[in-house]
Short mmCIF file of C-alpha atoms and ligand atoms in Angstrom, two decimals:
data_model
loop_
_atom_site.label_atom_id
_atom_site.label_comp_id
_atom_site.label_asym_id
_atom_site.label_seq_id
_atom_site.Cartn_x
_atom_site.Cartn_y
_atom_site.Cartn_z
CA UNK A 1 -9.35 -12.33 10.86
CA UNK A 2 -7.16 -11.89 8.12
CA UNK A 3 -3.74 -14.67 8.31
CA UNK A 4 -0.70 -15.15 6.45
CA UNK A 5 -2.38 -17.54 4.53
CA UNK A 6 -4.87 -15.72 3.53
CA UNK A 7 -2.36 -13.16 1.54
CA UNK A 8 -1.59 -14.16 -1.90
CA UNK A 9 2.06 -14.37 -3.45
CA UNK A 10 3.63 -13.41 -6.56
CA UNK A 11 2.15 -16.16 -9.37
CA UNK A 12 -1.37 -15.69 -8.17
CA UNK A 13 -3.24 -13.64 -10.96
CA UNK A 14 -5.04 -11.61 -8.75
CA UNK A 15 -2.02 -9.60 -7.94
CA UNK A 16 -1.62 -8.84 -11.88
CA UNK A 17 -5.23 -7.90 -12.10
CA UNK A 18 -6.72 -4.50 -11.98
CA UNK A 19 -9.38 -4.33 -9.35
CA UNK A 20 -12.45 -3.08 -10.15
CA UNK A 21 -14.40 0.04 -8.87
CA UNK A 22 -16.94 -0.40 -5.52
CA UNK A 23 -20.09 0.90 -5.54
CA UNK A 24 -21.64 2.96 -2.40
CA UNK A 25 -23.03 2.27 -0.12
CA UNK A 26 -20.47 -0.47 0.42
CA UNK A 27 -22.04 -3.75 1.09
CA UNK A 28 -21.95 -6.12 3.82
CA UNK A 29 -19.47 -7.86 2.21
CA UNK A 30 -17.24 -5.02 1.28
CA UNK A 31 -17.00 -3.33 4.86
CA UNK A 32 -16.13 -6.93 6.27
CA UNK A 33 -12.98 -6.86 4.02
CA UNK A 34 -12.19 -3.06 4.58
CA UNK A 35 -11.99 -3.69 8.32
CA UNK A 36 -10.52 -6.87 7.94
CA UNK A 37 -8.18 -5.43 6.29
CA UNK A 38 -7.04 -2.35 8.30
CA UNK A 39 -7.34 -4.77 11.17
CA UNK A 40 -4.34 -6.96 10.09
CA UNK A 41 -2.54 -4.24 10.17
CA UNK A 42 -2.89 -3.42 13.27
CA UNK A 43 -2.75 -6.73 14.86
CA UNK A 44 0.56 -6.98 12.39
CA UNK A 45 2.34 -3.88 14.10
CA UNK A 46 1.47 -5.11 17.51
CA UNK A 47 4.59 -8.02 18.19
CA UNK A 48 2.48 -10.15 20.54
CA UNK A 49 -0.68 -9.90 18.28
CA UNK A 50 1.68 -11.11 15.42
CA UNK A 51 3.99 -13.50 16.99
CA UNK A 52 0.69 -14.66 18.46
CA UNK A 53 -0.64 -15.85 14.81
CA UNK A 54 2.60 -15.37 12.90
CA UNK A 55 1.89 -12.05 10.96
CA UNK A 56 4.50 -10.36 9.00
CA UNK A 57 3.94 -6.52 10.11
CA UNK A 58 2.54 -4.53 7.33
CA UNK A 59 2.05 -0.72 6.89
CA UNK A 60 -0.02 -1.33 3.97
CA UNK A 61 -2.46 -3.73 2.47
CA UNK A 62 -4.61 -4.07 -0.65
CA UNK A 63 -7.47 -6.01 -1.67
CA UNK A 64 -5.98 -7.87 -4.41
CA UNK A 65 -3.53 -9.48 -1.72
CA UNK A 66 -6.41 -11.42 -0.06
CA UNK A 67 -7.48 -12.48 -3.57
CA UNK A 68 -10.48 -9.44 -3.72
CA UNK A 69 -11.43 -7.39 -6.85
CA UNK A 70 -11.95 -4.13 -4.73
CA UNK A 71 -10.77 -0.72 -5.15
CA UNK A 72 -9.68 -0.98 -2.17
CA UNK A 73 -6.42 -0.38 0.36
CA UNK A 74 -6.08 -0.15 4.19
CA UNK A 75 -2.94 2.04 5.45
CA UNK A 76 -1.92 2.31 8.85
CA UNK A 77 1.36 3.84 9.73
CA UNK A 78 2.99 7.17 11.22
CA UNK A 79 3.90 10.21 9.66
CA UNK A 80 7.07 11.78 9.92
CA UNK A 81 5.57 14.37 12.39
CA UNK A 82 4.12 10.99 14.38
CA UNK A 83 0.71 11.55 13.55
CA UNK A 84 -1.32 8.10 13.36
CA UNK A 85 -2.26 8.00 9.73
CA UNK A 86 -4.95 5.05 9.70
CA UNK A 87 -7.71 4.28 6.88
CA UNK A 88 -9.18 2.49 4.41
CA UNK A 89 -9.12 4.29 0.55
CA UNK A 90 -12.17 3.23 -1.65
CA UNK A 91 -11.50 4.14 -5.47
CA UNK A 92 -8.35 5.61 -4.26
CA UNK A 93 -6.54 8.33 -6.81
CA UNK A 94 -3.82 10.53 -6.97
CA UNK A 95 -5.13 13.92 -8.53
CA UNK A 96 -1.72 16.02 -8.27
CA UNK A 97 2.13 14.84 -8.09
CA UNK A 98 5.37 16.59 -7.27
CA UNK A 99 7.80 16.53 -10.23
CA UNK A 100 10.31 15.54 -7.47
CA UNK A 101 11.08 11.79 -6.39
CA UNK A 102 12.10 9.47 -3.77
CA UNK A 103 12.81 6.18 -3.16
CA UNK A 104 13.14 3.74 0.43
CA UNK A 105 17.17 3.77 0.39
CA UNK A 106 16.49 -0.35 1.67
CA UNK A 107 14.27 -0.69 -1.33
CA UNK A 108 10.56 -2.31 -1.07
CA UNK A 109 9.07 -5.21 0.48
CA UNK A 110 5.75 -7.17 -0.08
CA UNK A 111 3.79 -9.33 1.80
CA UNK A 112 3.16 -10.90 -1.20
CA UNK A 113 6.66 -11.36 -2.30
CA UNK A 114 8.52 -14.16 0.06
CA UNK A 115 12.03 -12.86 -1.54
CA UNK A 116 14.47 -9.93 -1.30
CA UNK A 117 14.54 -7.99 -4.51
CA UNK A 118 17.10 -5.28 -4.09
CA UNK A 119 17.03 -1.99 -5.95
CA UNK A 120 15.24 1.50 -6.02
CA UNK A 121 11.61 2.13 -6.61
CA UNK A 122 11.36 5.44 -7.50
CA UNK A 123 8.11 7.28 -5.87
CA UNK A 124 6.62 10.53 -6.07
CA UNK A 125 7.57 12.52 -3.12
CA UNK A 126 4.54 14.58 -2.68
CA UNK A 127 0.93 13.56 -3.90
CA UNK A 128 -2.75 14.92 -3.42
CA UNK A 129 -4.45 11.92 -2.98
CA UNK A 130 -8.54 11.44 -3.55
CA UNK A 131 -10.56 8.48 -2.07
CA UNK A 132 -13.34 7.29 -0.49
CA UNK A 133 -14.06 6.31 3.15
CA UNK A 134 -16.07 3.13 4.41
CA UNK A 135 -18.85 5.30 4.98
CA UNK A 136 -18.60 6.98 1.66
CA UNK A 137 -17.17 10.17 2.46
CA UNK A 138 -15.05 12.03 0.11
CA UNK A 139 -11.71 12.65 1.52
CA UNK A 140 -8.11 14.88 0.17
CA UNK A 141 -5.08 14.46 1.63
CA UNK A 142 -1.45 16.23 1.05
CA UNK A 143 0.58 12.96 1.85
CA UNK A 144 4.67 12.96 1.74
CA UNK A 145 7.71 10.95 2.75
CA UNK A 146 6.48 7.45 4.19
CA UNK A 147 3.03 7.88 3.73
CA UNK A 148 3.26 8.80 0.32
CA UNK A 149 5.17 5.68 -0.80
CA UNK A 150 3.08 3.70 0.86
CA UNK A 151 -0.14 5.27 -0.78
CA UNK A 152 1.65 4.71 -4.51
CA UNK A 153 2.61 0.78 -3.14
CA UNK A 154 -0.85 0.33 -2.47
CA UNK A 155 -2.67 2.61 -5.48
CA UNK A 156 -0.03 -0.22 -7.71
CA UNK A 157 -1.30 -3.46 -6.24
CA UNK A 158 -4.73 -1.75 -7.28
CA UNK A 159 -3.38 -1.38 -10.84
CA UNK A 160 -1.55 -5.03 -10.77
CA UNK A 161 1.44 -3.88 -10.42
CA UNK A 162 4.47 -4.82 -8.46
CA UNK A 163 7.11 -2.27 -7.04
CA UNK A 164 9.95 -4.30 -8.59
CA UNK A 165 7.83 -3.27 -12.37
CA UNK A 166 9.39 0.54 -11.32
CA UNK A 167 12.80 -0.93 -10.48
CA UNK A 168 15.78 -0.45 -13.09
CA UNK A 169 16.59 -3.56 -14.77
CA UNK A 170 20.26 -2.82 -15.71
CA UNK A 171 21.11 -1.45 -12.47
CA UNK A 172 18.99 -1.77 -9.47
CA UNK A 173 20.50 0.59 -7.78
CA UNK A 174 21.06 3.36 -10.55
CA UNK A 175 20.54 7.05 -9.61
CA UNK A 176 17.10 8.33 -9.89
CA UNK A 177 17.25 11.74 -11.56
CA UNK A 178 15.17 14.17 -9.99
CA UNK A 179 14.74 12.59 -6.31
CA UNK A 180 15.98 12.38 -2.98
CA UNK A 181 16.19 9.01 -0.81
CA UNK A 182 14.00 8.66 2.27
CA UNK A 183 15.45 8.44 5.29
CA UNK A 184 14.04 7.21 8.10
CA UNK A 185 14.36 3.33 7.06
C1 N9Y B 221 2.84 -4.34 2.65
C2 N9Y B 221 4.11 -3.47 2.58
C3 N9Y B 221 3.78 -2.07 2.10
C4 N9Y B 221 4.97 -1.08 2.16
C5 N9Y B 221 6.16 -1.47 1.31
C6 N9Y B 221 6.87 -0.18 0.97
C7 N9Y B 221 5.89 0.93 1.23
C8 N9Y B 221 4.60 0.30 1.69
C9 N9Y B 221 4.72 -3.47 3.98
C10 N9Y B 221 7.14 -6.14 3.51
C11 N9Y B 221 7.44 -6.33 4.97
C12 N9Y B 221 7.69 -5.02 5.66
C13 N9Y B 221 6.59 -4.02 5.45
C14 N9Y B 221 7.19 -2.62 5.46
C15 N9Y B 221 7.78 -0.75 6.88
C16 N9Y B 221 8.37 0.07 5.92
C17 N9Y B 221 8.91 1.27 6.29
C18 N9Y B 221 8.86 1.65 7.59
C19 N9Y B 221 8.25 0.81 8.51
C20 N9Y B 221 1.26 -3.87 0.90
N1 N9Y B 221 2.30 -4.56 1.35
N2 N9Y B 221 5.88 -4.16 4.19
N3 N9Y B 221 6.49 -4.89 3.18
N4 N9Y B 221 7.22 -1.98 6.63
N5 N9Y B 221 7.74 -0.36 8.15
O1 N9Y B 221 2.87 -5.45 0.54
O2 N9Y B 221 4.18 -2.86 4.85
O3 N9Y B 221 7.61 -2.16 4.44
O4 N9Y B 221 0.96 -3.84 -0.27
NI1 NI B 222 2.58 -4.90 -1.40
#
């Protein structure tokens, strides 16, 4: 199972890489680390699981933060209408965007980032997403509010980039034009 100590931090040069396609059918190898991966999240959200073997919870988690190449991200969290959003996205992309932002009014967090950084990270609010399933199934999804930040956190990491890269340098905390903040968190 996936640990703490197996998620790499800011420094490592993984996390500034851009992962690299997968090829289907996924092997061996590559559906190990897909349910690995969806699996810490799970054990992550449940607080004996994690206090158990000291996981940070996670909604999110990509490849390149246990040090993997992989176009690939696990998600598991609820939408706001408390439907159980739970998957892994192979060669993940976002095919349509709303004009319109928003941002986590708490800002982001990383399990690969041991620190506070403050400030907004602007996010589309509404995306069409495309991906790929474990079993190689082409899947579309409409995804907005938490589950759309999340997918754009974890499409980044994919990209080797870091959600304080989208945060305003001058002011952290400047007004987004065109966006709304998130509530909710
Ligand atoms: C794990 C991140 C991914 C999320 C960060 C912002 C959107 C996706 C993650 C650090 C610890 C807390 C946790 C988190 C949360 C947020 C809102 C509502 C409920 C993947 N990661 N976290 N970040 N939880 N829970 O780095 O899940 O934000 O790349
Ligand atoms: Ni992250």
């Amino acid at each position: 199972m996936i640990l703490m100590e197996d998620i790499i931090r800011e420094g490592h040069p993984t996390l500034r890489t851009r992962a690299e396609e997968v090829k289907f059918p996924l092997t061996d190898e590559d559906r190990k680390l897909a349910n690995d991966m969806l699996e810490y999240l799970i054990n992550s959200q449940n607080p004996e699981t994690a206090e158990k073997y000291g996981l940070r919870p996670g909604i999110g988690l990509a490849a390149n933060q246990v040090n993997s190449l992989k176009r690939m991200f696990a998600l598991h969290l609820e939408d706001d209408n408390g439907e159980l959003l739970s998957f892994v996205a192979v060669n993940p992309k976002i095919v349509s965007h709303s004009v319109e932002k928003t941002y986590l009014p708490s800002g982001e967090g990383c399990l690969s980032v041991d620190r506070q950084v403050p400030g907004y990270v602007p996010r589309y609010a509404r995306i069409t997403a495309k991906f790929f399933t474990i079993d190689g199934e082409e899947k579309k999804l409409r995804l907005k509010g938490l589950p759309a930040i999340a997918f754009q956190h974890e499409l980044d990491h994919l990209n080797g980039v870091m959600f304080y890269d989208h945060i305003n340098q001058d002011n952290p905390f400047a007004e987004v034009p065109d966006s709304f903040p998130l509530n909710g968190e």
